[in-house]
Coordinates of C-alpha atoms in Angstrom, one line a residue:
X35 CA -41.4 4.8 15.9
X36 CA -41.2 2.0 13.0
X37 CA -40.9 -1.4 13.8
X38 CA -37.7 -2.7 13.2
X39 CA -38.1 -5.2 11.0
X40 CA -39.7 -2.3 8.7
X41 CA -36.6 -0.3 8.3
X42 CA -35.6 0.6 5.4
X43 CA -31.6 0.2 5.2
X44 CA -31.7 3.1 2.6
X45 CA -34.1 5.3 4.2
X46 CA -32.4 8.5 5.2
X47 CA -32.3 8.1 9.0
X48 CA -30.9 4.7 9.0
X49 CA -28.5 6.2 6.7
X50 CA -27.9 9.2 8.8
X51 CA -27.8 7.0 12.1
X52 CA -24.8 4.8 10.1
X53 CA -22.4 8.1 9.2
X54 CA -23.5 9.6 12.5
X55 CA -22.5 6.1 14.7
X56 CA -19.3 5.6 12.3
X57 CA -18.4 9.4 12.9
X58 CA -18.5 8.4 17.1
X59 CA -16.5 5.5 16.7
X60 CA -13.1 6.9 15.3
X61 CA -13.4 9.6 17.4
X62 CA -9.8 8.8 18.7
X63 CA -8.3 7.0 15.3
X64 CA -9.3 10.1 12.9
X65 CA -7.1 12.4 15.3
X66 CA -4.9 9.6 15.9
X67 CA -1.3 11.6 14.8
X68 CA -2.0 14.3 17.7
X69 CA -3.3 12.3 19.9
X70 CA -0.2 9.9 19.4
X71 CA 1.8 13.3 19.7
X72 CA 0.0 14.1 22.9
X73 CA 1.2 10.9 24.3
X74 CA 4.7 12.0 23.4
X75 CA 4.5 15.7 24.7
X76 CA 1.9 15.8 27.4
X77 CA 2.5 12.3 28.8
X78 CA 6.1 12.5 28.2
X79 CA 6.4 8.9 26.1
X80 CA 8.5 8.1 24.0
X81 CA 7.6 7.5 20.3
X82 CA 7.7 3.5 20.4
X83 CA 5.8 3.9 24.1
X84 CA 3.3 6.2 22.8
X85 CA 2.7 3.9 18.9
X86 CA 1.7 1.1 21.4
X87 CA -0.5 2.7 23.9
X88 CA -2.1 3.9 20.3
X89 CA -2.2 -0.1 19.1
X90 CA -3.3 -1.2 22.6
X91 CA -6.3 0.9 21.7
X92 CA -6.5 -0.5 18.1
X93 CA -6.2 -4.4 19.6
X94 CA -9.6 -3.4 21.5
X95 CA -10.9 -2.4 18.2
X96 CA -9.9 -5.3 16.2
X97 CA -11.4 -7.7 18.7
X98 CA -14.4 -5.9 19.0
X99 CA -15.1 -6.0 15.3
X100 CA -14.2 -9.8 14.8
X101 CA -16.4 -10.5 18.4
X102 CA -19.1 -8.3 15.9
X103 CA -19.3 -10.7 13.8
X104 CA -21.0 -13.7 15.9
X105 CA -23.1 -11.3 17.8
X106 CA -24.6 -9.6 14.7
X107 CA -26.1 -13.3 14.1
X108 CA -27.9 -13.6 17.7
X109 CA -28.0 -10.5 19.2
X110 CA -30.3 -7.3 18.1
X111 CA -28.1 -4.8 16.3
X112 CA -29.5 -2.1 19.3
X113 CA -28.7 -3.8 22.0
X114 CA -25.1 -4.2 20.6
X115 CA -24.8 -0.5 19.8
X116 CA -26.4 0.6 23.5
X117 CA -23.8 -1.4 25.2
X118 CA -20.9 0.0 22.8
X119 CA -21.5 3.2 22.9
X120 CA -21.9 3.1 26.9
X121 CA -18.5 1.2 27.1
X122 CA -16.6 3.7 24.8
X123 CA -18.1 6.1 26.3
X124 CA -16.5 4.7 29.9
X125 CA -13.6 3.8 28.4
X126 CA -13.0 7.4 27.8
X127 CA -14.3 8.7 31.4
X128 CA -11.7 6.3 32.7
X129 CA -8.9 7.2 30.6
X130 CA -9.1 11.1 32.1
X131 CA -9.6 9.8 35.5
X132 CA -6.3 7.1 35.5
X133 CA -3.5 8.6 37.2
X134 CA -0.5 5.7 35.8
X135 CA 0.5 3.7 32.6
X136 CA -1.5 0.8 33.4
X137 CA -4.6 2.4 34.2
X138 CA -4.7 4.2 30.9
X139 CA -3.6 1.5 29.0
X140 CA -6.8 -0.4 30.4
X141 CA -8.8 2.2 29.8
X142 CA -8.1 3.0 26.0
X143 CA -8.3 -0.7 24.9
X144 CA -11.8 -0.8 26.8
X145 CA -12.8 2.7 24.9
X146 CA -11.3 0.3 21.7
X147 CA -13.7 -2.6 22.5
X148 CA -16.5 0.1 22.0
X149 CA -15.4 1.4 19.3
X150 CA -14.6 -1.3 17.6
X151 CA -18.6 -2.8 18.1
X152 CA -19.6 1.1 17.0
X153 CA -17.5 0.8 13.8
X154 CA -18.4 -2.8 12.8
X155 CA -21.9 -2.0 12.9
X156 CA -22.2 1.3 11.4
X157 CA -20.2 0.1 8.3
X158 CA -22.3 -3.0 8.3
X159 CA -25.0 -0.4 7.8
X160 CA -23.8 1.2 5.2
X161 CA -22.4 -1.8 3.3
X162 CA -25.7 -2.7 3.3
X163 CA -27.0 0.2 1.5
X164 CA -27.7 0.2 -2.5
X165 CA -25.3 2.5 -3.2
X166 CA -22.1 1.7 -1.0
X167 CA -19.5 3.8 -2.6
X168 CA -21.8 7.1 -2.2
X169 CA -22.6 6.4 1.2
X170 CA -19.1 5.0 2.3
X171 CA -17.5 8.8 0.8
X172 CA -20.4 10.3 2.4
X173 CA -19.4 8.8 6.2
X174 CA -15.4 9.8 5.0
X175 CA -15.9 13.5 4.6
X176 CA -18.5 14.1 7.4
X177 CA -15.4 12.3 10.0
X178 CA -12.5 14.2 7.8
X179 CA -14.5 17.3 8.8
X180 CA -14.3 16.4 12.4
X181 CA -10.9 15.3 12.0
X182 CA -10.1 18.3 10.3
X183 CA -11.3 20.8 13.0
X184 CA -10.0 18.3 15.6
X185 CA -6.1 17.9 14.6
X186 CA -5.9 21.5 13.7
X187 CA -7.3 22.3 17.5
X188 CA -5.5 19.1 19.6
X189 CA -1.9 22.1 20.3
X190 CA -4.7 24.2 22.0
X191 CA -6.6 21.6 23.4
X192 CA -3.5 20.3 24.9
X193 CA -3.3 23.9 26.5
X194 CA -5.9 24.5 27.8
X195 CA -8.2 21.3 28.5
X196 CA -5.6 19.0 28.6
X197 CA -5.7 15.1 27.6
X198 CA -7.9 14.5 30.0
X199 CA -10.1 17.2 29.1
X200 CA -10.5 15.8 25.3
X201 CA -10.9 12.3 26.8
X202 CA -14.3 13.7 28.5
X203 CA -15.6 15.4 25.8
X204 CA -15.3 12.4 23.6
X205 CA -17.2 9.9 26.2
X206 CA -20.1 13.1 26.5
X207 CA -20.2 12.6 22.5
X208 CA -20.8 9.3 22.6
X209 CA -23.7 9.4 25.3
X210 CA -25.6 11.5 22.9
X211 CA -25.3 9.2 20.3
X212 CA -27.5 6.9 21.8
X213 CA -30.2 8.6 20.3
X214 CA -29.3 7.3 16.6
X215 CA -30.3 3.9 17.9
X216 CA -33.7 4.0 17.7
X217 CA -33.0 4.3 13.2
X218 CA -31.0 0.8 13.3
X219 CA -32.3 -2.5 12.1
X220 CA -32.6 -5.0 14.8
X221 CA -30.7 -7.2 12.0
X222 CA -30.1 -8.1 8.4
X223 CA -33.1 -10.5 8.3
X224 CA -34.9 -8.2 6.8
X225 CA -32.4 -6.8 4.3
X226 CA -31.6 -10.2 2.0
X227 CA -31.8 -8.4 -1.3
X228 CA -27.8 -8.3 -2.2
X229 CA -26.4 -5.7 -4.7
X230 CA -27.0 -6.4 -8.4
X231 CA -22.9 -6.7 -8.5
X232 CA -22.3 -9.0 -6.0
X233 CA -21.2 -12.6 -6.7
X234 CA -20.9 -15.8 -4.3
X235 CA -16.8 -16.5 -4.5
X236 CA -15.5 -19.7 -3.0
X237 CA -13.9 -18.9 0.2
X238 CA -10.2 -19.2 -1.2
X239 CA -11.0 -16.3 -3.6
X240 CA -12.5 -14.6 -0.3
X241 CA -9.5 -15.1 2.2
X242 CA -7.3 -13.6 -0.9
X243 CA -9.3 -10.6 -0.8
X244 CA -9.3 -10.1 2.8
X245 CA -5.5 -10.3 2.8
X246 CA -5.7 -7.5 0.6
X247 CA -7.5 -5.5 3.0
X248 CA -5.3 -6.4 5.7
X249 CA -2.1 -5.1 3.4
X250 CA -3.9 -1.9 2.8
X251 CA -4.9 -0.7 6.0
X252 CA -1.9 -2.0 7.7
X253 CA 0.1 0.6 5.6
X254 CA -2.7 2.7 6.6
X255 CA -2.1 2.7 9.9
X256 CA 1.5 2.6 10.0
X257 CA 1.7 5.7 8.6
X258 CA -1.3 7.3 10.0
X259 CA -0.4 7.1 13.8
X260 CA 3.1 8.5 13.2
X261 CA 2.2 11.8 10.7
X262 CA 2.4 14.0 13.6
X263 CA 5.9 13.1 14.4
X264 CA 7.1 12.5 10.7
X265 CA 6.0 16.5 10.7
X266 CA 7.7 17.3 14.2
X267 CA 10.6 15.4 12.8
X268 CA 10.7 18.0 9.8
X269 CA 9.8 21.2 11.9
X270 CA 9.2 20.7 15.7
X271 CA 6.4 23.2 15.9
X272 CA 3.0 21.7 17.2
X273 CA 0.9 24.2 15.4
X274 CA 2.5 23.9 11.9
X275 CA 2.5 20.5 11.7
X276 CA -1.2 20.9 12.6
X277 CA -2.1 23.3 9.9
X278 CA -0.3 21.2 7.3
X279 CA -2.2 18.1 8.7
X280 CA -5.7 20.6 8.9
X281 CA -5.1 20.7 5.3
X282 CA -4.2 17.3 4.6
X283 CA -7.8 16.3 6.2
X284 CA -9.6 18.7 3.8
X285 CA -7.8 17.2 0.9
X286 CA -9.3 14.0 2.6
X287 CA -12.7 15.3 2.0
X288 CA -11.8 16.4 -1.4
X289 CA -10.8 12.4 -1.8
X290 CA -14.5 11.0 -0.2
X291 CA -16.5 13.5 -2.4
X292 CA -14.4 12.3 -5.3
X293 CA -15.8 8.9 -4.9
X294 CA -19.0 9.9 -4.5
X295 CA -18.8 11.9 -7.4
X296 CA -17.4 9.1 -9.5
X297 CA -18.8 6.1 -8.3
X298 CA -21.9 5.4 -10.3
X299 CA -19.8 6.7 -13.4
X300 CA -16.6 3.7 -14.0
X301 CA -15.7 0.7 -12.2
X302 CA -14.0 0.0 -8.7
X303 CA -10.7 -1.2 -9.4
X304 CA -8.8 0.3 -11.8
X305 CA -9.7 3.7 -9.7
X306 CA -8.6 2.1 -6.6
X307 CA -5.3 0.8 -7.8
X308 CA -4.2 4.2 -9.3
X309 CA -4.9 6.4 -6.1
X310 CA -3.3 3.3 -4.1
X311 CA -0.3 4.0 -6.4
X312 CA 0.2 7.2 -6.3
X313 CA -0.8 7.4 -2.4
X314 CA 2.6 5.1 -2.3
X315 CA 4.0 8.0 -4.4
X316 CA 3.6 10.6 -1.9
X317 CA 4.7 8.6 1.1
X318 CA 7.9 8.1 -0.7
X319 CA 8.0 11.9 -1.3
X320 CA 9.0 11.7 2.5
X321 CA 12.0 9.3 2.1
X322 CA 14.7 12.0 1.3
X323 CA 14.8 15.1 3.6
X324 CA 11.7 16.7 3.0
X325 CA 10.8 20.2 3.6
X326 CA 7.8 21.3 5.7
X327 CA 5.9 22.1 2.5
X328 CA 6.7 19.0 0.9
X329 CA 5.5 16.8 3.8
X330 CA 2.3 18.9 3.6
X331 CA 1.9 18.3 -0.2
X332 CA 2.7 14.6 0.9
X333 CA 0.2 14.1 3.6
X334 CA -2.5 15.8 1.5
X335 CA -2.5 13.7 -1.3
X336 CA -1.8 10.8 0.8
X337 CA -4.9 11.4 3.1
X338 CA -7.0 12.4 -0.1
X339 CA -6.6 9.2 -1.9
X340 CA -6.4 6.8 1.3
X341 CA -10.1 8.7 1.6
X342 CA -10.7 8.1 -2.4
X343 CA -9.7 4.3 -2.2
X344 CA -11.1 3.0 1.1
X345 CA -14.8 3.4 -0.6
X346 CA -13.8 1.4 -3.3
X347 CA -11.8 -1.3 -1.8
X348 CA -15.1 -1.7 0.7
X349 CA -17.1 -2.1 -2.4
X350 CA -15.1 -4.5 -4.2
X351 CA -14.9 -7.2 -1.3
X352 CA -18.4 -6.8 -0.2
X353 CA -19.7 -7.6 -4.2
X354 CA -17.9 -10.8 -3.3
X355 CA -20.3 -12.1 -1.2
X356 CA -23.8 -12.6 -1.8
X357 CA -25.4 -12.5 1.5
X358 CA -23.7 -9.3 3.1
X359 CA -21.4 -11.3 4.8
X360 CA -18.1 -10.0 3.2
X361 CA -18.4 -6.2 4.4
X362 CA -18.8 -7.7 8.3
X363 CA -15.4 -9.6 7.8
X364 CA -13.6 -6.8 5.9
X365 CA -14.4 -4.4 8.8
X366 CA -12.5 -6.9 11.0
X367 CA -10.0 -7.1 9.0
X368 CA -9.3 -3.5 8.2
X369 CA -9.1 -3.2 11.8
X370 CA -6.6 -5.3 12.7
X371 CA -4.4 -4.1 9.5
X372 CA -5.0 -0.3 11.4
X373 CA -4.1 -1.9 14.7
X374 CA -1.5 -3.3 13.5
X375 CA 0.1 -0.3 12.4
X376 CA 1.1 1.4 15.4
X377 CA 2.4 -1.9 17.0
X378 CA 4.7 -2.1 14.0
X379 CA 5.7 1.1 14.3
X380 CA 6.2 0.3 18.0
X381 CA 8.6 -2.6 17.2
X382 CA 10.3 -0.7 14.4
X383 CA 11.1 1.9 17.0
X384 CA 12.6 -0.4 19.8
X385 CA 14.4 -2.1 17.5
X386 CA 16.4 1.3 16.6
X387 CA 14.5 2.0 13.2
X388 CA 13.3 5.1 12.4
X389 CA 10.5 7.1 10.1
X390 CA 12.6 5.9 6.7
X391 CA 12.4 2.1 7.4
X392 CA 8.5 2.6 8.2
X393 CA 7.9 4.6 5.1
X394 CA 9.5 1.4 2.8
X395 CA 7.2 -0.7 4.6
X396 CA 4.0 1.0 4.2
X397 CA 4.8 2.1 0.2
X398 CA 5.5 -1.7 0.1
X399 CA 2.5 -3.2 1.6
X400 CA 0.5 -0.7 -0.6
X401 CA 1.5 -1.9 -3.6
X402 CA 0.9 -5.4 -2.5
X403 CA -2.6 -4.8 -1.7
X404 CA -3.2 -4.3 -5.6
X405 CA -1.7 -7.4 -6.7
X406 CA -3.2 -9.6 -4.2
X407 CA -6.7 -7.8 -4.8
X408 CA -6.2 -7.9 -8.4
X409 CA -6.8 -11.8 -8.5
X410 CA -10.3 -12.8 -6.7
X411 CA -11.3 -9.2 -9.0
X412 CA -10.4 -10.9 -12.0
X413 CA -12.6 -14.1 -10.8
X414 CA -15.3 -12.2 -9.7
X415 CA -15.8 -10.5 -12.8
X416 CA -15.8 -13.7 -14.5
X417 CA -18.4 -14.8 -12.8
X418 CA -20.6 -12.0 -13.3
X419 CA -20.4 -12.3 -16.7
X420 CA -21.5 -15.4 -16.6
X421 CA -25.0 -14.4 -15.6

């Protein structure tokens, strides 16, 4: 075995180890619309009930990846992933065995704290690889594959195997994936050499950024959790909505494999603010009263860019930061914007709001992403000209 401090962040197991560890941790989030159905139909929640058990689960996340941040500096980048992957891995076992609200409640936001550790690190990985676009899409349409298979499956799994049943075969995937470890980096000491693109930003230019991020995957997540019962909404048949969202997952991949395809070939932001627009464009294709096929055509193209964009927004705040820094802290931040979500959602819910209201919100929040983003771009690409 290599020593750690001689790994090569772009060799192809470290690589490997980073999509393979990001894959593990959105296990849950990538299936997020049937688990949040399953809530709903097997559990027999209601819709706001069922958006916060999601965000519960999404808090433990969020922490996780901002606690990520001040370990990364002190602790070895193994150590953190053992323990994470053994605590998502119990938070799962413990989520089939609770038998009340409370008890599963606790037991998704400790799977979350896992998760969280497992996500914050593998994009860390990633972000710190030459080419982070490629490698971003790469991680994107290996998980929209899973997610995919996994959405399309969740009616039958529900069937047969039950909640519980998917709960324990996501902890026994995790447990395997502590063979990856032995491919990470202790730490970025030994990684200092930055991407030719990135620039130092002051810190107000940084925290702009960021907010963008937040704007972006909040709208994410809002509308993310509650696909599956946007769908049931439209047709209350499990199944269908599940094929339509099967297909919306492969026009995710088609979205990742776009950015890989195009990202040594033009820029980062003019693609990102056009499939950011018209991802607003097909969520508002789901304000009127949509038929089954259009909230399929919706979903896809929504899904597709949201998988097109993510790569590029990544790219754009880490070149903002000269010592790797930036991709740690936009993890965090993205998140707590996808936490977020389904607590919104939540509120919006109990408040006596329905699937409309949250659509403005998220076509709203999308568009705001751009403009916020567009300023710090602007300044960043000053300075690199500059050189």
């Amino acid at each position: 075995m290599k020593n750690a401090s001689s790994i090569d962040v772009n060799s192809r197991g470290t690589i490997t180890a980073g999509l393979v560890l990001g894959t593990i941790g959105v296990l849950s989030f990538i299936v997020q619309p049937g688990l949040v159905q399953g809530f709903v139909s097997v559990l027999g929640l209601s819709e706001a009930d069922a958006n916060l058990l999601a965000s519960i689960e999404m808090a433990g996340i969020a922490i996780a990846t901002i606690l990520a941040i001040f370990l990364t500096r002190t602790v070895s980048w193994r150590v953190i992933l053992a323990a994470a992957l053994i605590i998502a891995a119990a938070g799962n076992l413990f989520s089939a065995l609770g038998d009340n609200d409370t008890s599963l409640q606790i037991a998704r936001f400790i799977t979350g704290i896992g998760e969280g550790l497992i996500i914050s690190l593998s994009f860390t990985i990633i972000g710190l690889t030459q080419k982070t676009e490629r490698n971003i899409a790469l991680y994107l349409a290996l998980l929209m594959t899973y997610g995919a298979f996994g959405l399309w499956g969740m009616p039958l799994a529900f069937q047969t195997i039950g909640l519980n049943g998917i709960f324990i075969i996501w902890a026994v995937l995790t447990l395997i994936a502590l063979f990856t470890i032995k491919y990470v980096p202790i730490s970025s000491a030994s990684q200092e050499e930055s991407r030719p693109s990135a620039v130092q930003l002051g810190i107000g230019w940084l925290i702009l950024a960021l907010f963008s991020v937040f704007a972006y995957n909040a709208a994410i997540g809002l509308a993310w959790a509650n696909l599956f019962l946007i769908g049931m909404d439209i047709e209350p048949n499990e199944q269908t909505v599940a094929n339509g969202l099967l297909i919306a997952q492969f026009a995710g991949i088609a979205g990742a494999l776009g950015a890989v395809y195009l990202s040594d070939r033009i820029g980062s932001f003019w693609p990102f603010s056009l499939g950011v627009i018209v991802a607003a464009v097909c969520i508002s294709f789901l304000l009127a009263e949509p038929s089954i096929l259009i909230f399929g055509i919706a979903v896809s193209g929504f899904n597709a860019l949201w998988n097109f964009t993510l790569p590029y927004l990544l790219s754009i705040v880490g070149d903002m930061d000269s010592k790797s820094r930036m991709m740690t802290l936009a993890i965090a931040i993205q998140m707590v914007g996808l936490g977020s979500g389904p607590y919104l959602a939540s509120k919006l819910f109990e408040s006596g709001f329905g699937f409309k209201e949250m659509e403005i919100i998220t076509i709203v929040a999308l568009v705001v992403s751009i403009v916020i983003l567009a300023i710090p771009v602007r300044i960043h690409s000053i300075h690199l000209k500059k050189r």
